[in-house]
Short mmCIF file of C-alpha atoms in Angstrom, two decimals:
data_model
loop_
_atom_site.label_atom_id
_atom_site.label_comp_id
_atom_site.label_asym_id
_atom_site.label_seq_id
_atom_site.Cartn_x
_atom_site.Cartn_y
_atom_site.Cartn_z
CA UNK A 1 0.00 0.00 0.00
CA UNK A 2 3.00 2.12 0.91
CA UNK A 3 4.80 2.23 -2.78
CA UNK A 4 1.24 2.63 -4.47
CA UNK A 5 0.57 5.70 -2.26
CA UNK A 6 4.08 6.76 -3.59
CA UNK A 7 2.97 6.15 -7.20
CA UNK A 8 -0.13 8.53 -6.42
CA UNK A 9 2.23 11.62 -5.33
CA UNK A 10 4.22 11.15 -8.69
CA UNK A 11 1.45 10.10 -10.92
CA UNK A 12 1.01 12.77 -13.52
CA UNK A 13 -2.46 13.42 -13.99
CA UNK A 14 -1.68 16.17 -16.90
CA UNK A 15 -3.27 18.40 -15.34
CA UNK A 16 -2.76 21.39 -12.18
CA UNK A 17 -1.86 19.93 -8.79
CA UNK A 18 -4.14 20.96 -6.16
CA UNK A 19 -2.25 23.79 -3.56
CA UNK A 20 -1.52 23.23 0.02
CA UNK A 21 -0.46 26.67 0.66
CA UNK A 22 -3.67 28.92 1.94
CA UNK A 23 -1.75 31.72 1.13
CA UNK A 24 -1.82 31.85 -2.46
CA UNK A 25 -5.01 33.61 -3.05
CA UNK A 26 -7.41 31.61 -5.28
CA UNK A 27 -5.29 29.33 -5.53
CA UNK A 28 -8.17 26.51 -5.20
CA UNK A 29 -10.33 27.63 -7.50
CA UNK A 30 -7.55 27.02 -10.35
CA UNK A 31 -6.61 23.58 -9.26
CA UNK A 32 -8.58 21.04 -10.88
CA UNK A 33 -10.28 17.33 -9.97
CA UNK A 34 -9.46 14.46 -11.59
CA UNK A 35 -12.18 11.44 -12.36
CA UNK A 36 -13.06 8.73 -10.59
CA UNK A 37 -16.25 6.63 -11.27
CA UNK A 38 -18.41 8.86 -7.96
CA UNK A 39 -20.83 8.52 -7.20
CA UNK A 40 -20.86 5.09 -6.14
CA UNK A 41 -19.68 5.85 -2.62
CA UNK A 42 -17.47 2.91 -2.63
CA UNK A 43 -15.16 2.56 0.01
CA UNK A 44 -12.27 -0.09 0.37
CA UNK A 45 -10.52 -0.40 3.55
CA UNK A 46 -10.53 1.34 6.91
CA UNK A 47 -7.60 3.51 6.66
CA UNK A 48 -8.01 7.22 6.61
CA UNK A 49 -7.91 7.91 3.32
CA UNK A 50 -10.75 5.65 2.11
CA UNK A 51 -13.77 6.50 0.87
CA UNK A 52 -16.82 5.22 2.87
CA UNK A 53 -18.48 2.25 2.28
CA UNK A 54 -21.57 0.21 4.20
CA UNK A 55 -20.12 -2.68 5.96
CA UNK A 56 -21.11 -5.98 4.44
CA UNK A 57 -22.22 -4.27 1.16
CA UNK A 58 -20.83 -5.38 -1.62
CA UNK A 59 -19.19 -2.62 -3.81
CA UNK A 60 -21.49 -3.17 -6.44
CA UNK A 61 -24.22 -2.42 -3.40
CA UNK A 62 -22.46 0.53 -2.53
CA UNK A 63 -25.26 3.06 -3.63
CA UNK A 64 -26.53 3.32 -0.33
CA UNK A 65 -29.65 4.87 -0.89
CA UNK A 66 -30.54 3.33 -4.39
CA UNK A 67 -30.26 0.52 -5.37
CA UNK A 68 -28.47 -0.68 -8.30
CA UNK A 69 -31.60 -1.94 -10.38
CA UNK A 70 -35.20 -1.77 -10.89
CA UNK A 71 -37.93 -4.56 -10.19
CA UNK A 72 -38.95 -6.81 -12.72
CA UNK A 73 -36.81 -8.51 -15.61
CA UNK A 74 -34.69 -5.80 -17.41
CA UNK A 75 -34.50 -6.15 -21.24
CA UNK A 76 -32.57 -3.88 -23.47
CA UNK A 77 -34.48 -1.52 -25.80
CA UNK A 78 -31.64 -2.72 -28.22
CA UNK A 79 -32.17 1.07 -29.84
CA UNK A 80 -29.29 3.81 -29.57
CA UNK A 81 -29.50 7.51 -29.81
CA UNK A 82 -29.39 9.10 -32.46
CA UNK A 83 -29.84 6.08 -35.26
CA UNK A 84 -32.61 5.95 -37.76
CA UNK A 85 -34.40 3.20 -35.60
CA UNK A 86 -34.35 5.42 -32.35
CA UNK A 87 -35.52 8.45 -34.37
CA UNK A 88 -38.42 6.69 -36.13
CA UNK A 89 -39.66 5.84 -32.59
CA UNK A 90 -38.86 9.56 -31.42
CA UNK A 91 -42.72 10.87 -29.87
CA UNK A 92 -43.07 14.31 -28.33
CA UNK A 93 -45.50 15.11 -25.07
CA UNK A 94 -46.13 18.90 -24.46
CA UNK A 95 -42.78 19.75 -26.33
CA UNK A 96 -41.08 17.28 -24.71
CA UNK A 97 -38.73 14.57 -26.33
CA UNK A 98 -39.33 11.07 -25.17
CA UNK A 99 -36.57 9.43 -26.45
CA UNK A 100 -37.14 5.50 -26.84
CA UNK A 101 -33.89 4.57 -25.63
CA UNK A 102 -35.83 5.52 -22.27
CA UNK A 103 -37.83 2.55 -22.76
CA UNK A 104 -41.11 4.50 -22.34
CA UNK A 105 -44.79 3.07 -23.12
CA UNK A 106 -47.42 4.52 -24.74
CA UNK A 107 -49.21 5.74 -21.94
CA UNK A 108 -46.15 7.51 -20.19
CA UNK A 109 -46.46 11.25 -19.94
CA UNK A 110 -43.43 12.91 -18.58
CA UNK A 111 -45.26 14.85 -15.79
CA UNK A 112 -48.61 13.59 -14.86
CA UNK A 113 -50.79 14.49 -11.66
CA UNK A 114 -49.52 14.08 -7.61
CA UNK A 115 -51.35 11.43 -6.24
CA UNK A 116 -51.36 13.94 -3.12
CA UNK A 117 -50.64 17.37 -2.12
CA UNK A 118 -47.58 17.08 0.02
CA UNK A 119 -48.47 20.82 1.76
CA UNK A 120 -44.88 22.23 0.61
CA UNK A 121 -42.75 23.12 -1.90
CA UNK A 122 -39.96 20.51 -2.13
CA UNK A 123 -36.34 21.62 -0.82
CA UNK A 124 -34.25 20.21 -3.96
CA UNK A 125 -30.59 19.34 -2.98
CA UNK A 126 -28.21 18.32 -5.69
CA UNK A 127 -25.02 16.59 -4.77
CA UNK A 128 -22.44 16.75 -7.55
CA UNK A 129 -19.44 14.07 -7.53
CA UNK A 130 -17.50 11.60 -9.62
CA UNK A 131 -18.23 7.97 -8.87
CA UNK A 132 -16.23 6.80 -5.47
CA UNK A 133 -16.64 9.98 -3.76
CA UNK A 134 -18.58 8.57 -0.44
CA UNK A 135 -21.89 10.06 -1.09
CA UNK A 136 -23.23 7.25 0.26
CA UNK A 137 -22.38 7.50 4.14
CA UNK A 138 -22.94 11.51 3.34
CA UNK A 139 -26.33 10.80 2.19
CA UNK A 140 -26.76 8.30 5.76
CA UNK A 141 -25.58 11.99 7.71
CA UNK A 142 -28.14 13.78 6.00
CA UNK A 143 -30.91 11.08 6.60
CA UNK A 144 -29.71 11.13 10.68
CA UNK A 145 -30.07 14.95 10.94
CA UNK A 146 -33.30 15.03 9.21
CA UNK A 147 -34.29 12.10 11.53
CA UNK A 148 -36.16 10.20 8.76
CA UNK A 149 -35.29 6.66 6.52
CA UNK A 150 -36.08 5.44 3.30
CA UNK A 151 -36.85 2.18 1.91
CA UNK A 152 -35.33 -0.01 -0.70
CA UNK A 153 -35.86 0.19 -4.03
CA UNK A 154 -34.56 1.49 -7.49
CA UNK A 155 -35.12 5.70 -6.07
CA UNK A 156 -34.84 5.46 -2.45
CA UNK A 157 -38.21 6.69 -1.22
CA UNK A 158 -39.18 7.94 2.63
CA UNK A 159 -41.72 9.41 4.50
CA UNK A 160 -40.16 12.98 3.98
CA UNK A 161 -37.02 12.23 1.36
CA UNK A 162 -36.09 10.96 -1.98
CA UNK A 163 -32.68 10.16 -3.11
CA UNK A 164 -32.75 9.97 -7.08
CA UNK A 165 -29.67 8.73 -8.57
CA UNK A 166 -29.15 10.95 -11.91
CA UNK A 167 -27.57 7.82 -13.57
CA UNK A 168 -31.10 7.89 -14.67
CA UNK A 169 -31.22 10.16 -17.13
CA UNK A 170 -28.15 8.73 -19.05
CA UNK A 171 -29.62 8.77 -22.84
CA UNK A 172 -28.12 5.47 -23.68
CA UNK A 173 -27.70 2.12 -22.22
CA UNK A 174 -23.94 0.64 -21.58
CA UNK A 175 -24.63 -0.73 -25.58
CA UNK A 176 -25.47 2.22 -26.65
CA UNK A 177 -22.67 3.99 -24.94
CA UNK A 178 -20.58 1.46 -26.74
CA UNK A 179 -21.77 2.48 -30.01
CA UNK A 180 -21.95 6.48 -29.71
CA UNK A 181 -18.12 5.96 -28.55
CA UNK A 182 -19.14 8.75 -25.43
CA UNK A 183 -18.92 8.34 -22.17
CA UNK A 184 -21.66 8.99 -19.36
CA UNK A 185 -19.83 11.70 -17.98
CA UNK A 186 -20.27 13.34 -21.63
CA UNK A 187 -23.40 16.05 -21.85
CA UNK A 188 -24.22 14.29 -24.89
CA UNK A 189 -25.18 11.01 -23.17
CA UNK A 190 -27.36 12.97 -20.36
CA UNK A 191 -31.19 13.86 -21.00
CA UNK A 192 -30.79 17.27 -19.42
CA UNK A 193 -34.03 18.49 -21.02
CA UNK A 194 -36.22 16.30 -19.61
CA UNK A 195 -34.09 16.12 -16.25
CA UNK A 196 -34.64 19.96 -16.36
CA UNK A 197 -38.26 19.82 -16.77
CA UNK A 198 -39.06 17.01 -14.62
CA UNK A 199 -37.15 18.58 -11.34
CA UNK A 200 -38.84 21.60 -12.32
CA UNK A 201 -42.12 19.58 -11.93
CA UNK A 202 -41.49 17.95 -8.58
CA UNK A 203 -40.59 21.49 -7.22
CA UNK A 204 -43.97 22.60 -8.27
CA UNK A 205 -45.88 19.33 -6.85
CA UNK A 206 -46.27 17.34 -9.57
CA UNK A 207 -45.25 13.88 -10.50
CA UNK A 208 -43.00 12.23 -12.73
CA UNK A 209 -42.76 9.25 -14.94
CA UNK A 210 -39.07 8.59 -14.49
CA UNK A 211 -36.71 6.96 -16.57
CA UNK A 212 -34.42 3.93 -14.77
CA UNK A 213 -30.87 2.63 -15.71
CA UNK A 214 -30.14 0.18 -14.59
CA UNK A 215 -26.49 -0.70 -13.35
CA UNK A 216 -26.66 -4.73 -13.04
CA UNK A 217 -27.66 -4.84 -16.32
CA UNK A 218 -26.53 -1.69 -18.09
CA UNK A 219 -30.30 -1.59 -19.79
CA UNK A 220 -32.53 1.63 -19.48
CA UNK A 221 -35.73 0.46 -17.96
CA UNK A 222 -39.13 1.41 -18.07
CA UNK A 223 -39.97 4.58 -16.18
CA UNK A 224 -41.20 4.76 -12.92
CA UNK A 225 -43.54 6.73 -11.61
CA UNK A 226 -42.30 9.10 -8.61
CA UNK A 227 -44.07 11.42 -6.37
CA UNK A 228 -42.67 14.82 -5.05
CA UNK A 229 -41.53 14.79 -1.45
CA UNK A 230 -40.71 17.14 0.84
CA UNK A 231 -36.95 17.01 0.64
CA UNK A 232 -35.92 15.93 -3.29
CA UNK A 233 -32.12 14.98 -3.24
CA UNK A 234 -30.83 14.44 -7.08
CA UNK A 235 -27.22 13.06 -6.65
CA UNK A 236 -24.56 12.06 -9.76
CA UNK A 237 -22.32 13.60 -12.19
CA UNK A 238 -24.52 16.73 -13.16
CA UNK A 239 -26.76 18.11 -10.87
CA UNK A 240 -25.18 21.59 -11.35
CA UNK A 241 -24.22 21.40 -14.66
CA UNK A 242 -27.50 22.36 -16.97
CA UNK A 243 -29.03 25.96 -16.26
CA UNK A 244 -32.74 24.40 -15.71
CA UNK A 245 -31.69 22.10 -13.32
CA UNK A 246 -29.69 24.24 -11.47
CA UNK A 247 -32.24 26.86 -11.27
CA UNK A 248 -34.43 24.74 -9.12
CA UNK A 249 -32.18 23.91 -6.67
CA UNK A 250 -32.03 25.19 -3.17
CA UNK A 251 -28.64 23.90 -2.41
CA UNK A 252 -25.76 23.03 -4.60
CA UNK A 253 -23.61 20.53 -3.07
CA UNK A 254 -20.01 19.73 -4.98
CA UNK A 255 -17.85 16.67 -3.63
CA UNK A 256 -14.37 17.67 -5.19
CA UNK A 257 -10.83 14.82 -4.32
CA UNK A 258 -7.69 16.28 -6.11
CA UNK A 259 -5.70 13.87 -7.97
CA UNK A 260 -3.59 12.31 -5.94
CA UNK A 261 -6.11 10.83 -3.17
CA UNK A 262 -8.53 9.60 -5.96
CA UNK A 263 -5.36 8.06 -7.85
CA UNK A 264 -5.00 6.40 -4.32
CA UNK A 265 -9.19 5.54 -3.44
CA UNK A 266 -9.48 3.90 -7.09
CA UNK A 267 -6.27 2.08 -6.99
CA UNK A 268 -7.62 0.46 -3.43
CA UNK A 269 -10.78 -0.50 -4.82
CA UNK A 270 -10.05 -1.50 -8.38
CA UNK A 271 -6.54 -3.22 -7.52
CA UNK A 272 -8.28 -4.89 -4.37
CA UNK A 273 -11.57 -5.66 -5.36
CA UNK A 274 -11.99 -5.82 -9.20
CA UNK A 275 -8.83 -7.62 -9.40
CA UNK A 276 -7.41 -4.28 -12.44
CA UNK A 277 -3.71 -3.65 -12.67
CA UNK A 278 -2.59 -0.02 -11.47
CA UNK A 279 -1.80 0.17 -15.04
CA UNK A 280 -5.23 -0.05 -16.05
CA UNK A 281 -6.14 1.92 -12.98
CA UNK A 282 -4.26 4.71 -14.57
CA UNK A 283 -5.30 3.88 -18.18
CA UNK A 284 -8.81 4.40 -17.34
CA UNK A 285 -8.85 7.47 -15.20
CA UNK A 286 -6.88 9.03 -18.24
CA UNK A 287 -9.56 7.47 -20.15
CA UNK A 288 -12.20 9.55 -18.35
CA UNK A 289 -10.06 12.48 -17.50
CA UNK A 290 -10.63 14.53 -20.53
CA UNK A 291 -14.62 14.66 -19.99
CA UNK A 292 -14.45 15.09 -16.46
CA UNK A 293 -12.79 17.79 -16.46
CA UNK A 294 -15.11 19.05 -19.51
CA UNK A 295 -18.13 18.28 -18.06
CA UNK A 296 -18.31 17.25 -14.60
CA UNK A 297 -15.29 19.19 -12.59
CA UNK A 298 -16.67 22.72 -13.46
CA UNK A 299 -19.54 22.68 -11.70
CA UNK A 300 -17.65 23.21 -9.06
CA UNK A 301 -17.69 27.07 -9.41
CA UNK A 302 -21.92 27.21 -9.54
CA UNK A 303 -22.02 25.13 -6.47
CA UNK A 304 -23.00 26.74 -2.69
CA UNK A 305 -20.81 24.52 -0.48
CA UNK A 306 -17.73 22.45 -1.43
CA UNK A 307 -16.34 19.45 0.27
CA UNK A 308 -13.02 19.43 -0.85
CA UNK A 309 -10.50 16.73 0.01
CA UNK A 310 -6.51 16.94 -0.16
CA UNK A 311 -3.35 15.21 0.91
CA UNK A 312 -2.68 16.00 4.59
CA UNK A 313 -0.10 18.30 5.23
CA UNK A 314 2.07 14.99 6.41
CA UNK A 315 0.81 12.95 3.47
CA UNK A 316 -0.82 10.29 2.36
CA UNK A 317 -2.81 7.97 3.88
CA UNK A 318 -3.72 11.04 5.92
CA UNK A 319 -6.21 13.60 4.39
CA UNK A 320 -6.71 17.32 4.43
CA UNK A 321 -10.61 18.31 4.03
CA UNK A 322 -11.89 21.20 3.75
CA UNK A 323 -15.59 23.54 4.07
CA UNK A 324 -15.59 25.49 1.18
CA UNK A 325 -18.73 28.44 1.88
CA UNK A 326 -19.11 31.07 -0.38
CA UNK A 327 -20.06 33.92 1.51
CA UNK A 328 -23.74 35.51 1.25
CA UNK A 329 -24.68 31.78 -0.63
CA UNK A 330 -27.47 29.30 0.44
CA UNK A 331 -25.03 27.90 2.66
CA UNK A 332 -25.58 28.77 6.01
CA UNK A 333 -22.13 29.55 7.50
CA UNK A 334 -20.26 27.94 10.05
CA UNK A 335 -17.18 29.81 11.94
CA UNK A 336 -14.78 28.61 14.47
CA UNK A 337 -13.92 30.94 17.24
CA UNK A 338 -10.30 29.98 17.04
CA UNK A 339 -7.85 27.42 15.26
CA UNK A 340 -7.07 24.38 17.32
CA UNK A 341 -4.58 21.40 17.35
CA UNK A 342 -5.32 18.07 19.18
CA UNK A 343 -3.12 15.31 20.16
CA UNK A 344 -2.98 12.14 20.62
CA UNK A 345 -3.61 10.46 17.26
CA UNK A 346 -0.29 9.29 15.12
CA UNK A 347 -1.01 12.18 12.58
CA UNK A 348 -2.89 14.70 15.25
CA UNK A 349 -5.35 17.33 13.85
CA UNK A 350 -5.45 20.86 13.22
CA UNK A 351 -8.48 22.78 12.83
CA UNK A 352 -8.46 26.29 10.84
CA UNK A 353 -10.72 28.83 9.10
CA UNK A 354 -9.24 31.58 6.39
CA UNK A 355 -10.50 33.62 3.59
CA UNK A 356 -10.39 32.85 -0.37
CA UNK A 357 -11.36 33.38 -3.49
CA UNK A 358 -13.17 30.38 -5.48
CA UNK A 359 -13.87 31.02 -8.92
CA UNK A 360 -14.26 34.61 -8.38
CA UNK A 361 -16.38 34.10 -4.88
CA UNK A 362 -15.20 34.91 -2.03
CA UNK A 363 -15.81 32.26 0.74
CA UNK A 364 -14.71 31.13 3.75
CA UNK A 365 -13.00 27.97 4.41
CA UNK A 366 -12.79 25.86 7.63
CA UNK A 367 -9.89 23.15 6.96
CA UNK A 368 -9.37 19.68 9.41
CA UNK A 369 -5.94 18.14 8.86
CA UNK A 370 -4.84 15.16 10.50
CA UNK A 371 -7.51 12.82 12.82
CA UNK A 372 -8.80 12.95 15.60
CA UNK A 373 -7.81 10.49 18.50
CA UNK A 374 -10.11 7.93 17.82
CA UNK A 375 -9.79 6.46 22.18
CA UNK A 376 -10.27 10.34 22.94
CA UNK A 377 -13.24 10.13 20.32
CA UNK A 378 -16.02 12.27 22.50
CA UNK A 379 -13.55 14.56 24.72
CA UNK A 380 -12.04 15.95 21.16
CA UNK A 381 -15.24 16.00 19.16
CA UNK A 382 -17.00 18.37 22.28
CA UNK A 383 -13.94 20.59 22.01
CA UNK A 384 -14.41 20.99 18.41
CA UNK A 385 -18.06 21.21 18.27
CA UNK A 386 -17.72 24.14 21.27
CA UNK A 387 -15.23 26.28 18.75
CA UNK A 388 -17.62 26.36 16.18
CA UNK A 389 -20.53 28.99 15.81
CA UNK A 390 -23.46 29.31 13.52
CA UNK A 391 -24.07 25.62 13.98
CA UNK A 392 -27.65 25.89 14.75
CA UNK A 393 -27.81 22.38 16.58
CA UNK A 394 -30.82 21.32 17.83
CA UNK A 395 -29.21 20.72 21.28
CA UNK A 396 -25.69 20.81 22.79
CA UNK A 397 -23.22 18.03 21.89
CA UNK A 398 -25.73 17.62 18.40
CA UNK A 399 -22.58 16.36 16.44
CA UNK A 400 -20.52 14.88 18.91
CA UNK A 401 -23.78 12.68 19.33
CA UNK A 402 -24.43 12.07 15.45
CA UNK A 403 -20.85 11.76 14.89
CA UNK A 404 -20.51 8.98 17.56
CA UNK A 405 -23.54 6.88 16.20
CA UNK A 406 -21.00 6.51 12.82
CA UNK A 407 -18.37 5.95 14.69
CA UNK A 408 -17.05 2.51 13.06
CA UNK A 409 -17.77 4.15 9.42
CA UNK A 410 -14.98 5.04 7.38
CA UNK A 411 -14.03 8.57 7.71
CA UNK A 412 -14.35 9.16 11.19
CA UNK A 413 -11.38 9.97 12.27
CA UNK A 414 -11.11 13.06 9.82
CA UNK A 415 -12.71 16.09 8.25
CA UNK A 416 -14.72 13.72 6.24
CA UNK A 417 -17.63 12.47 8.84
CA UNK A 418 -16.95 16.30 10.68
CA UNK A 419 -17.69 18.01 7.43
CA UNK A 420 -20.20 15.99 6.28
CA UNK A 421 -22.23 15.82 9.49
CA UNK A 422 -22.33 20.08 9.31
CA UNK A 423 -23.25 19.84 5.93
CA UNK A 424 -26.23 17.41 7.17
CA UNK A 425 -27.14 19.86 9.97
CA UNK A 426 -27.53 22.50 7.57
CA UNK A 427 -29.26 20.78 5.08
CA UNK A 428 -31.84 20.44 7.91
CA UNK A 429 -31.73 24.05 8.43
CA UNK A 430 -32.33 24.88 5.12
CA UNK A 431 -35.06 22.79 4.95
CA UNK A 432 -36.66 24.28 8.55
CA UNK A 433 -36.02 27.55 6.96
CA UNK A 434 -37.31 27.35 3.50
CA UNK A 435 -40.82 25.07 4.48
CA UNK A 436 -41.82 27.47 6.97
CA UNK A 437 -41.36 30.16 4.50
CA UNK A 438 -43.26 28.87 1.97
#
């Protein structure tokens, strides 16, 4: 593990190295992401710099929140987009395209009726990431704060929350892909128009026939019908990236790993559990690089709150992650009274806040280097959780609490479970906020 952590510090990705040094100004926002197949929330081991994953899931489980395929037997429409066969099928609903690579019926309308009046406007969060980012314990943080579950199925449905994966809107199956010669991350393989119009429509209380790919198989499915809910989370590759979609969101959530950890996550999962070379570790992220960094890395500049993660200070395994708030956003802003070190871990941890510029915005940044001391777990998180203001907890010791119900999952022990459990609170405030508004 040692030498392929030292292959991640030298591997040249071809593109800017994310900064360590605060002090450059804007320096962040001109570093770029490389690609890593997100989303997926895969994670490998239980070292620090792993992405989370469920224990006892298998990494093809690792969507927490959705599942990987739909009910049902899944046949392939056996059409591609755009091909004579797909465009003779081609049927239009209220000026919308239904392509039949969506595997639509006849009776499918794109928006059709609630069943019910849910008494609110939807909060719509979108959470933007490559695949093996560790949305999935995020999305488990946001569930806790929010106090609410959801139940299995292909779009993980709950009393109060849905988690769509956008996967769904991918134009063409894996055959399909094949054909075109684009990948998924490419805006050419996403339906953004109808994904546009369809958030649009939940938003305004209205339902949805849905399309469905499905990963086990690689087919698109046949739409399902989904209801509006009172918190809509739309998580994938482009939540931020089309001008519709974006519009209708209330939050803007960007997951952004710099090079050299995601060299180091997808070499620990693909090495380890899919059995690739770290030559064809590195093959494919170059692969992939060139659209990511088209299509899926810029979104970073439109989003409200950025979870950024970096090599440590003291390097890898250890992980630098930082709070990225741009000021006067929809983010609702947490300080710290005062930068603090704790002892007693191998690497230790710092805690910081500093001004930046990110793309032109000016936000604020609250850093964690290092981890925490994992036998000192409650003692450190209280001291932390006391220098922190704006954190609108519900009651004292909040996140020491939530953080110490996750204790065992991956990230703990760094900025990743402290960032992401904020970033849960607020969610919660947000929503508090915006449904007694409306």
């Amino acid at each position: 593990l040692d030498s392929r952590l030292a292959r991640a510090r030298s591997f040249d990705f071809s593109i800017d190295r994310a900064p360590t040094d605060r002090s450059r100004s804007g320096s962040m926002a001109r570093s770029h992401s490389l690609l890593l197949p997100l989303a997926a929330l895969v994670f490998l081991g239980q070292r620090a710099f792993i992405a989370p994953r469920t224990p006892g899931l298998r990494s093809s489980d690792a969507r927490l929140l959705v599942a990987l395929s739909s009910g049902g037997n899944s046949v392939s429409t056996g059409l591609t987009w755009p091909s004579p066969e797909a465009e003779a099928k081609l049927r239009e609903v209220d000026g919308i395209k239904l392509y039949p690579t969506h595997a639509w019926t006849d009776d499918m309308k794109p928006v059709v009726p609630a069943s019910k009046d849910i008494g609110a406007t939807p909060v719509v969060i979108g959470v933007a990431a490559d695949s093996g980012c560790g949305k999935s314990t995020f999305l488990r943080r946001i569930l806790g704060a929010l106090g609410t579950e959801v139940s299995s199925g292909h779009t993980a449905i709950g009393d109060m929350m849905t988690v769509v994966c956008l996967d769904d809107y991918h134009t063409n199956d894996r055959a399909g892909r094949k054909a075109t010669g684009l990948t998924a991350l490419d805006a050419r393989e996403n339906d953004f128009a109808l994904m546009g119009v369809q958030i649009e429509a939940l938003k305004k209380g209205q339902a949805v026939y849905k399309p469905i790919y499905n990963h086990d198989s690689g087919f698109k499915d046949p739409p399902e019908l989904l209801q509006p809910n009172k918190v809509m989370v739309f998580e994938g590759l482009h939540p931020i990236y089309d001008e519709k979609a974006r519009s209708q969101l209330d939050l803007g959530i960007y997951i952004d790993i710099v090079n050299e950890v995601k060299f180091a996550w997808k070499v620990q999962r693909d090495v380890e559990e899919r059995g690739w070379t770290e030559q064809q570790v590195r093959d494919d992220i170059n692969k992939r690089l060139p659209d990511f960094s088209k299509y899926v890395d810029p979104q970073k500049a439109n989003a409200d709150v950025i979870l950024r993660y970096e090599p440590s200070d003291q390097g890898l395994p250890y992980l630098k992650v930082k709070l990225i708030q741009k000021k006067g956003g929809a983010f609702p802003m947490i300080t710290l009274k005062k930068d603090l070190t704790l002892k007693g871990s191998k690497p230790g941890a710092t805690l910081k806040m500093y001004d930046d510029d990110w793309f032109g915005s000016s936000v604020t940044v609250v850093e964690m280097d290092g981890e925490i001391d994992m036998d000192n777990m409650e003692a450190q998180l209280k001291m932390i959780e006391e220098n922190m203001e704006g954190l609108n907890a519900k009651s004292k010791g909040e996140l020491t609490e939530a953080m110490l119900k996750l204790k065992s999952s991956p990230g703990s022990q760094n900025g990743t479970g402290l960032l992401q459990t904020v970033i849960a609170m607020k969610v919660r405030e947000i929503y508090e906020k915006l449904s007694a508004w409306r």
